Amino acid sequence: MNDSSRPPVQRPVGRPLGGWRLRLYTIIFEADTPAGRLFDLTLVWMILASVAVVMLDRFEAIHLRWGPVLGALEWFFTIVFTIEYVARLACVVHPSRYARSFFGVIDVLAILPTWAALFVPGLHALVDVRLLRLLRLFRILKLAEYVYEFGALGRALLLSRRKILVFLSFVLIVVIVMGSLMYVVEGPENGFHNIPVSIYWAISTMTTVGFGDITPKTGLGRFIASVMMLVGWGTLAVPTGIVSAEFTALRMAPGMPTTRTCHACLTEGHEPGATFCKHCGARLPPLETGIDRAGADRR
């Protein structure tokens, strides 16, 4: 198939074709260059530092002594993150699509609490949500093995969703039945005031948490509680086995995706020998030597 017959490439976010936007895009979104890696690592450390500032400000003694300094630092970080968010919108072809993406929403949540605190002071504590931006660490450092395992976890959970749903349905039936039975056996006089409270006791007992705020007093009730504890031991291992089986099946599958990023749609996880993006059809950049190459060679 020649280039004229190839369907037009979809550009959900879009890599600029040239100029200052392309240079800015390369620094912000790509970690293959020294400038891009320096930008990404600096961003991660600033996120950690900004969260540390907010946490330290929660200590009354530190706040009384260093409150103005910590407040100034928090505004410094917020202004930097605001500039960084605006730069991200400015260097992509479709800024509205990036703003609606997962990381775009996280970027907004990272700066919104501080600005909103000007009008509602209680929202200032929500600044800790910017810890979610550390999810970029998987893409920034280009650790192919960790990115692959992170994606494998999501795929294993997705493939085992029906089995997990059936398991949770079974657990729900058990706790409802046993909680109702315990309500009949113990009754309100022993702390089991109604069926929802009894179901709460059944859940805390079956999960082997055992808060102890509600305990059976009769012999039959203690026997039922003992059965619930033993059943809990057996059921807790079931989800682990389900997900582990899917992990094993995924690891047996041939081909380990790399961290190459499509310049058109910014998706990752392409096979080492891939030439075009499996999502939008755009031509992929060549497989870089170093971390990505090492990850591919270790298949």
CSV table of C-alpha atoms in Angstrom, one decimal:
chain,number,residue,atom,x,y,z
A,1,MET,CA,0.0,0.0,0.0
A,2,ASN,CA,1.5,3.4,-1.0
A,3,ASP,CA,1.2,6.5,1.0
A,4,SER,CA,-1.5,8.0,-1.2
A,5,SER,CA,-3.8,5.1,-0.4
A,6,ARG,CA,-3.2,5.1,3.3
A,7,PRO,CA,-6.1,6.5,5.3
A,8,PRO,CA,-5.6,9.9,6.9
A,9,VAL,CA,-3.9,9.7,10.3
A,10,GLN,CA,-6.0,10.6,13.3
A,11,ARG,CA,-4.3,13.0,15.7
A,12,PRO,CA,-6.2,12.8,19.0
A,13,VAL,CA,-3.7,15.1,20.8
A,14,GLY,CA,-1.2,15.8,18.1
A,15,ARG,CA,2.5,16.5,17.7
A,16,PRO,CA,3.2,19.9,16.1
A,17,LEU,CA,4.9,19.9,12.7
A,18,GLY,CA,7.5,22.5,13.5
A,19,GLY,CA,8.5,25.8,15.1
A,20,TRP,CA,8.6,26.7,18.8
A,21,ARG,CA,5.6,24.4,19.6
A,22,LEU,CA,7.5,21.4,18.3
A,23,ARG,CA,10.5,22.3,20.4
A,24,LEU,CA,8.4,22.8,23.5
A,25,TYR,CA,6.4,19.6,22.8
A,26,THR,CA,9.7,17.6,22.5
A,27,ILE,CA,10.8,18.9,26.0
A,28,ILE,CA,7.5,18.4,27.7
A,29,PHE,CA,6.1,15.2,26.3
A,30,GLU,CA,9.2,13.3,25.2
A,31,ALA,CA,11.9,12.0,27.6
A,32,ASP,CA,14.3,10.7,24.9
A,33,THR,CA,16.3,14.0,24.8
A,34,PRO,CA,18.5,15.3,27.7
A,35,ALA,CA,16.2,18.4,27.9
A,36,GLY,CA,13.1,16.3,28.1
A,37,ARG,CA,14.5,14.0,30.7
A,38,LEU,CA,15.7,16.9,32.8
A,39,PHE,CA,12.3,18.6,32.6
A,40,ASP,CA,10.4,15.5,33.6
A,41,LEU,CA,12.7,14.6,36.5
A,42,THR,CA,12.6,18.2,37.7
A,43,LEU,CA,8.8,18.1,37.6
A,44,VAL,CA,8.7,14.9,39.7
A,45,TRP,CA,10.9,16.4,42.4
A,46,MET,CA,8.8,19.6,42.4
A,47,ILE,CA,5.7,17.6,42.9
A,48,LEU,CA,7.2,15.7,45.8
A,49,ALA,CA,8.5,19.0,47.3
A,50,SER,CA,5.1,20.7,47.0
A,51,VAL,CA,3.3,17.9,48.7
A,52,ALA,CA,5.9,17.9,51.5
A,53,VAL,CA,5.3,21.6,52.0
A,54,VAL,CA,1.6,21.1,52.4
A,55,MET,CA,2.1,18.2,54.8
A,56,LEU,CA,4.6,20.2,56.9
A,57,ASP,CA,2.1,23.1,57.0
A,58,ARG,CA,-0.4,20.8,58.8
A,59,PHE,CA,1.8,20.7,61.9
A,60,GLU,CA,0.8,23.5,64.2
A,61,ALA,CA,4.3,24.1,65.6
A,62,ILE,CA,5.8,24.3,62.1
A,63,HIS,CA,3.0,26.4,60.8
A,64,LEU,CA,3.3,29.0,63.6
A,65,ARG,CA,7.1,29.4,62.9
A,66,TRP,CA,7.4,28.8,59.2
A,67,GLY,CA,3.8,29.5,58.0
A,68,PRO,CA,4.6,32.5,55.7
A,69,VAL,CA,7.6,30.7,54.2
A,70,LEU,CA,5.6,27.5,53.5
A,71,GLY,CA,2.7,29.6,52.1
A,72,ALA,CA,5.1,31.4,49.7
A,73,LEU,CA,6.6,28.1,48.6
A,74,GLU,CA,3.1,26.6,48.0
A,75,TRP,CA,2.2,29.6,45.8
A,76,PHE,CA,5.5,29.3,44.0
A,77,PHE,CA,4.8,25.6,43.1
A,78,THR,CA,1.2,26.4,42.1
A,79,ILE,CA,2.4,29.2,39.7
A,80,VAL,CA,5.0,26.9,38.2
A,81,PHE,CA,2.5,24.1,37.7
A,82,THR,CA,0.0,26.5,36.2
A,83,ILE,CA,2.6,27.7,33.7
A,84,GLU,CA,3.5,24.1,33.0
A,85,TYR,CA,-0.2,23.2,32.3
A,86,VAL,CA,-0.6,26.2,30.0
A,87,ALA,CA,2.6,25.2,28.2
A,88,ARG,CA,1.2,21.7,27.7
A,89,LEU,CA,-2.0,23.1,26.2
A,90,ALA,CA,-0.1,25.5,24.0
A,91,CYS,CA,2.3,22.9,22.4
A,92,VAL,CA,-0.3,20.3,21.3
A,93,VAL,CA,-2.4,20.4,18.2
A,94,HIS,CA,-5.7,19.7,20.0
A,95,PRO,CA,-5.5,21.4,23.5
A,96,SER,CA,-9.1,20.7,24.3
A,97,ARG,CA,-8.6,16.9,23.9
A,98,TYR,CA,-5.5,17.0,26.2
A,99,ALA,CA,-7.5,19.0,28.8
A,100,ARG,CA,-10.2,16.2,28.8
A,101,SER,CA,-7.6,13.4,29.0
A,102,PHE,CA,-6.8,11.6,32.3
A,103,PHE,CA,-3.5,13.4,32.8
A,104,GLY,CA,-5.0,16.7,31.7
A,105,VAL,CA,-7.6,16.4,34.4
A,106,ILE,CA,-5.0,15.5,37.0
A,107,ASP,CA,-3.0,18.6,35.9
A,108,VAL,CA,-6.0,20.8,36.6
A,109,LEU,CA,-6.7,19.1,40.0
A,110,ALA,CA,-3.1,19.7,41.0
A,111,ILE,CA,-3.5,23.5,40.7
A,112,LEU,CA,-7.2,24.1,41.3
A,113,PRO,CA,-7.2,23.6,45.1
A,114,THR,CA,-4.7,26.4,45.8
A,115,TRP,CA,-6.5,28.9,43.5
A,116,ALA,CA,-9.9,27.9,44.9
A,117,ALA,CA,-8.5,28.4,48.4
A,118,LEU,CA,-8.6,32.1,47.7
A,119,PHE,CA,-12.4,31.9,47.8
A,120,VAL,CA,-12.9,28.8,50.0
A,121,PRO,CA,-10.0,28.4,52.4
A,122,GLY,CA,-10.9,24.8,53.4
A,123,LEU,CA,-10.1,23.5,50.0
A,124,HIS,CA,-6.4,24.1,50.6
A,125,ALA,CA,-5.9,20.6,52.1
A,126,LEU,CA,-6.9,19.1,48.7
A,127,VAL,CA,-3.5,20.1,47.2
A,128,ASP,CA,-2.3,16.6,48.1
A,129,VAL,CA,-4.2,15.3,45.1
A,130,ARG,CA,-1.2,16.3,43.0
A,131,LEU,CA,0.4,13.1,44.2
A,132,LEU,CA,-1.6,11.4,41.4
A,133,ARG,CA,0.6,13.2,38.9
A,134,LEU,CA,3.5,10.9,40.0
A,135,LEU,CA,1.8,8.3,37.7
A,136,ARG,CA,3.9,10.0,35.0
A,137,LEU,CA,6.9,8.4,36.6
A,138,PHE,CA,6.2,5.2,34.6
A,139,ARG,CA,6.6,7.1,31.3
A,140,ILE,CA,9.2,9.7,32.4
A,141,LEU,CA,11.9,7.2,33.4
A,142,LYS,CA,11.2,4.9,30.5
A,143,LEU,CA,11.5,1.8,32.6
A,144,ALA,CA,10.2,-0.7,30.1
A,145,GLU,CA,9.9,-3.5,32.6
A,146,TYR,CA,7.9,-1.5,35.1
A,147,VAL,CA,5.7,0.0,32.4
A,148,TYR,CA,5.0,-3.5,31.1
A,149,GLU,CA,4.1,-4.9,34.5
A,150,PHE,CA,1.9,-1.9,35.3
A,151,GLY,CA,0.0,-2.5,32.1
A,152,ALA,CA,-0.1,-6.3,32.7
A,153,LEU,CA,-1.8,-5.6,36.1
A,154,GLY,CA,-4.5,-3.7,34.3
A,155,ARG,CA,-4.9,-6.3,31.6
A,156,ALA,CA,-5.0,-9.1,34.2
A,157,LEU,CA,-7.7,-7.4,36.2
A,158,LEU,CA,-9.7,-6.7,33.1
A,159,LEU,CA,-9.5,-10.3,31.9
A,160,SER,CA,-10.5,-11.6,35.3
A,161,ARG,CA,-13.3,-9.1,35.9
A,162,ARG,CA,-16.1,-11.7,35.4
A,163,LYS,CA,-14.6,-14.2,37.8
A,164,ILE,CA,-14.0,-11.5,40.4
A,165,LEU,CA,-17.6,-10.3,39.9
A,166,VAL,CA,-18.9,-13.9,40.5
A,167,PHE,CA,-16.7,-14.2,43.6
A,168,LEU,CA,-17.9,-10.9,45.0
A,169,SER,CA,-21.5,-12.0,44.4
A,170,PHE,CA,-20.8,-15.2,46.3
A,171,VAL,CA,-19.3,-13.2,49.2
A,172,LEU,CA,-22.2,-10.8,49.2
A,173,ILE,CA,-24.7,-13.7,49.4
A,174,VAL,CA,-22.8,-15.3,52.3
A,175,VAL,CA,-22.6,-12.1,54.4
A,176,ILE,CA,-26.3,-11.4,53.9
A,177,VAL,CA,-27.3,-14.9,54.9
A,178,MET,CA,-25.0,-15.1,57.8
A,179,GLY,CA,-25.7,-11.6,59.0
A,180,SER,CA,-29.4,-12.3,58.9
A,181,LEU,CA,-28.9,-15.6,60.8
A,182,MET,CA,-26.8,-13.8,63.4
A,183,TYR,CA,-29.6,-11.2,63.9
A,184,VAL,CA,-32.1,-14.0,64.6
A,185,VAL,CA,-29.7,-15.8,67.0
A,186,GLU,CA,-28.3,-12.8,68.9
A,187,GLY,CA,-31.0,-10.1,68.6
A,188,PRO,CA,-30.9,-6.5,69.6
A,189,GLU,CA,-30.2,-7.2,73.2
A,190,ASN,CA,-26.7,-8.4,72.3
A,191,GLY,CA,-25.8,-5.5,70.0
A,192,PHE,CA,-27.3,-6.8,66.7
A,193,HIS,CA,-29.9,-4.1,66.5
A,194,ASN,CA,-31.0,-4.7,62.9
A,195,ILE,CA,-30.0,-6.7,59.8
A,196,PRO,CA,-27.7,-4.1,58.2
A,197,VAL,CA,-25.7,-3.9,61.5
A,198,SER,CA,-25.5,-7.7,61.5
A,199,ILE,CA,-24.3,-7.7,57.9
A,200,TYR,CA,-21.6,-5.2,58.9
A,201,TRP,CA,-20.5,-7.6,61.6
A,202,ALA,CA,-20.5,-10.5,59.0
A,203,ILE,CA,-18.3,-8.5,56.6
A,204,SER,CA,-15.8,-7.5,59.3
A,205,THR,CA,-15.6,-11.1,60.6
A,206,MET,CA,-15.3,-12.7,57.1
A,207,THR,CA,-12.5,-10.4,56.2
A,208,THR,CA,-10.7,-11.3,59.4
A,209,VAL,CA,-10.7,-7.7,60.5
A,210,GLY,CA,-12.7,-8.3,63.7
A,211,PHE,CA,-13.1,-4.8,65.2
A,212,GLY,CA,-14.7,-6.2,68.3
A,213,ASP,CA,-17.4,-3.5,68.6
A,214,ILE,CA,-20.1,-6.1,68.1
A,215,THR,CA,-19.5,-9.6,69.5
A,216,PRO,CA,-21.8,-12.6,69.9
A,217,LYS,CA,-22.8,-13.6,73.4
A,218,THR,CA,-24.5,-16.9,72.9
A,219,GLY,CA,-22.9,-20.2,72.3
A,220,LEU,CA,-24.6,-20.7,68.9
A,221,GLY,CA,-23.6,-17.1,67.9
A,222,ARG,CA,-20.0,-17.8,68.7
A,223,PHE,CA,-20.1,-21.0,66.7
A,224,ILE,CA,-21.5,-19.1,63.7
A,225,ALA,CA,-18.7,-16.5,64.2
A,226,SER,CA,-16.1,-19.3,64.2
A,227,VAL,CA,-17.4,-20.7,60.9
A,228,MET,CA,-17.4,-17.2,59.4
A,229,MET,CA,-13.7,-16.7,60.4
A,230,LEU,CA,-12.7,-20.1,58.8
A,231,VAL,CA,-14.7,-19.3,55.7
A,232,GLY,CA,-12.9,-15.9,55.6
A,233,TRP,CA,-9.5,-17.5,55.6
A,234,GLY,CA,-10.5,-19.6,52.6
A,235,THR,CA,-12.1,-16.9,50.5
A,236,LEU,CA,-9.4,-14.3,50.9
A,237,ALA,CA,-7.1,-16.3,48.7
A,238,VAL,CA,-9.5,-16.7,45.8
A,239,PRO,CA,-9.1,-13.2,44.1
A,240,THR,CA,-5.3,-13.6,44.4
A,241,GLY,CA,-5.4,-16.9,42.6
A,242,ILE,CA,-7.7,-15.5,39.9
A,243,VAL,CA,-5.4,-12.6,39.1
A,244,SER,CA,-2.3,-14.7,39.4
A,245,ALA,CA,-3.6,-17.1,36.8
A,246,GLU,CA,-4.2,-14.2,34.4
A,247,PHE,CA,-0.7,-12.9,35.1
A,248,THR,CA,0.7,-16.3,34.2
A,249,ALA,CA,-1.2,-16.4,30.9
A,250,LEU,CA,-0.1,-12.9,30.0
A,251,ARG,CA,3.6,-13.8,30.7
A,252,MET,CA,3.3,-16.8,28.4
A,253,ALA,CA,2.1,-14.6,25.6
A,254,PRO,CA,4.9,-13.7,23.0
A,255,GLY,CA,6.2,-10.2,22.6
A,256,MET,CA,7.0,-7.6,25.2
A,257,PRO,CA,5.7,-4.1,24.4
A,258,THR,CA,8.2,-1.2,24.5
A,259,THR,CA,7.7,2.3,25.8
A,260,ARG,CA,8.0,3.9,22.3
A,261,THR,CA,5.5,6.8,22.1
A,262,CYS,CA,3.5,7.5,19.0
A,263,HIS,CA,4.0,11.2,18.0
A,264,ALA,CA,0.5,11.5,16.7
A,265,CYS,CA,-1.7,10.1,19.5
A,266,LEU,CA,0.9,9.7,22.4
A,267,THR,CA,0.0,6.0,23.0
A,268,GLU,CA,2.6,3.5,24.3
A,269,GLY,CA,3.0,-0.3,24.4
A,270,HIS,CA,4.0,-1.0,20.8
A,271,GLU,CA,5.8,-4.2,19.8
A,272,PRO,CA,9.5,-4.0,19.2
A,273,GLY,CA,9.2,-4.7,15.5
A,274,ALA,CA,6.2,-2.4,14.9
A,275,THR,CA,6.5,0.3,12.2
A,276,PHE,CA,3.1,1.9,12.5
A,277,CYS,CA,1.0,2.8,15.6
A,278,LYS,CA,-1.6,0.2,16.3
A,279,HIS,CA,-4.1,2.9,17.4
A,280,CYS,CA,-3.9,5.6,14.8
A,281,GLY,CA,-1.7,4.2,12.0
A,282,ALA,CA,1.0,6.9,12.2
A,283,ARG,CA,4.6,5.9,11.6
A,284,LEU,CA,6.4,5.2,14.8
A,285,PRO,CA,9.8,6.6,15.7
A,286,PRO,CA,12.7,4.2,15.5
A,287,LEU,CA,13.4,2.0,18.5
A,288,GLU,CA,15.9,3.9,20.6
A,289,THR,CA,19.0,2.2,22.0
A,290,GLY,CA,19.3,2.1,25.8
A,291,ILE,CA,16.5,1.4,28.1
A,292,ASP,CA,13.8,0.6,25.4
A,293,ARG,CA,16.3,-1.5,23.5
A,294,ALA,CA,17.3,-3.4,26.7
A,295,GLY,CA,13.7,-4.0,27.5
A,296,ALA,CA,13.0,-5.4,24.1
A,297,ASP,CA,16.1,-7.6,24.1
A,298,ARG,CA,15.1,-9.2,27.5
A,299,ARG,CA,12.0,-10.8,26.0
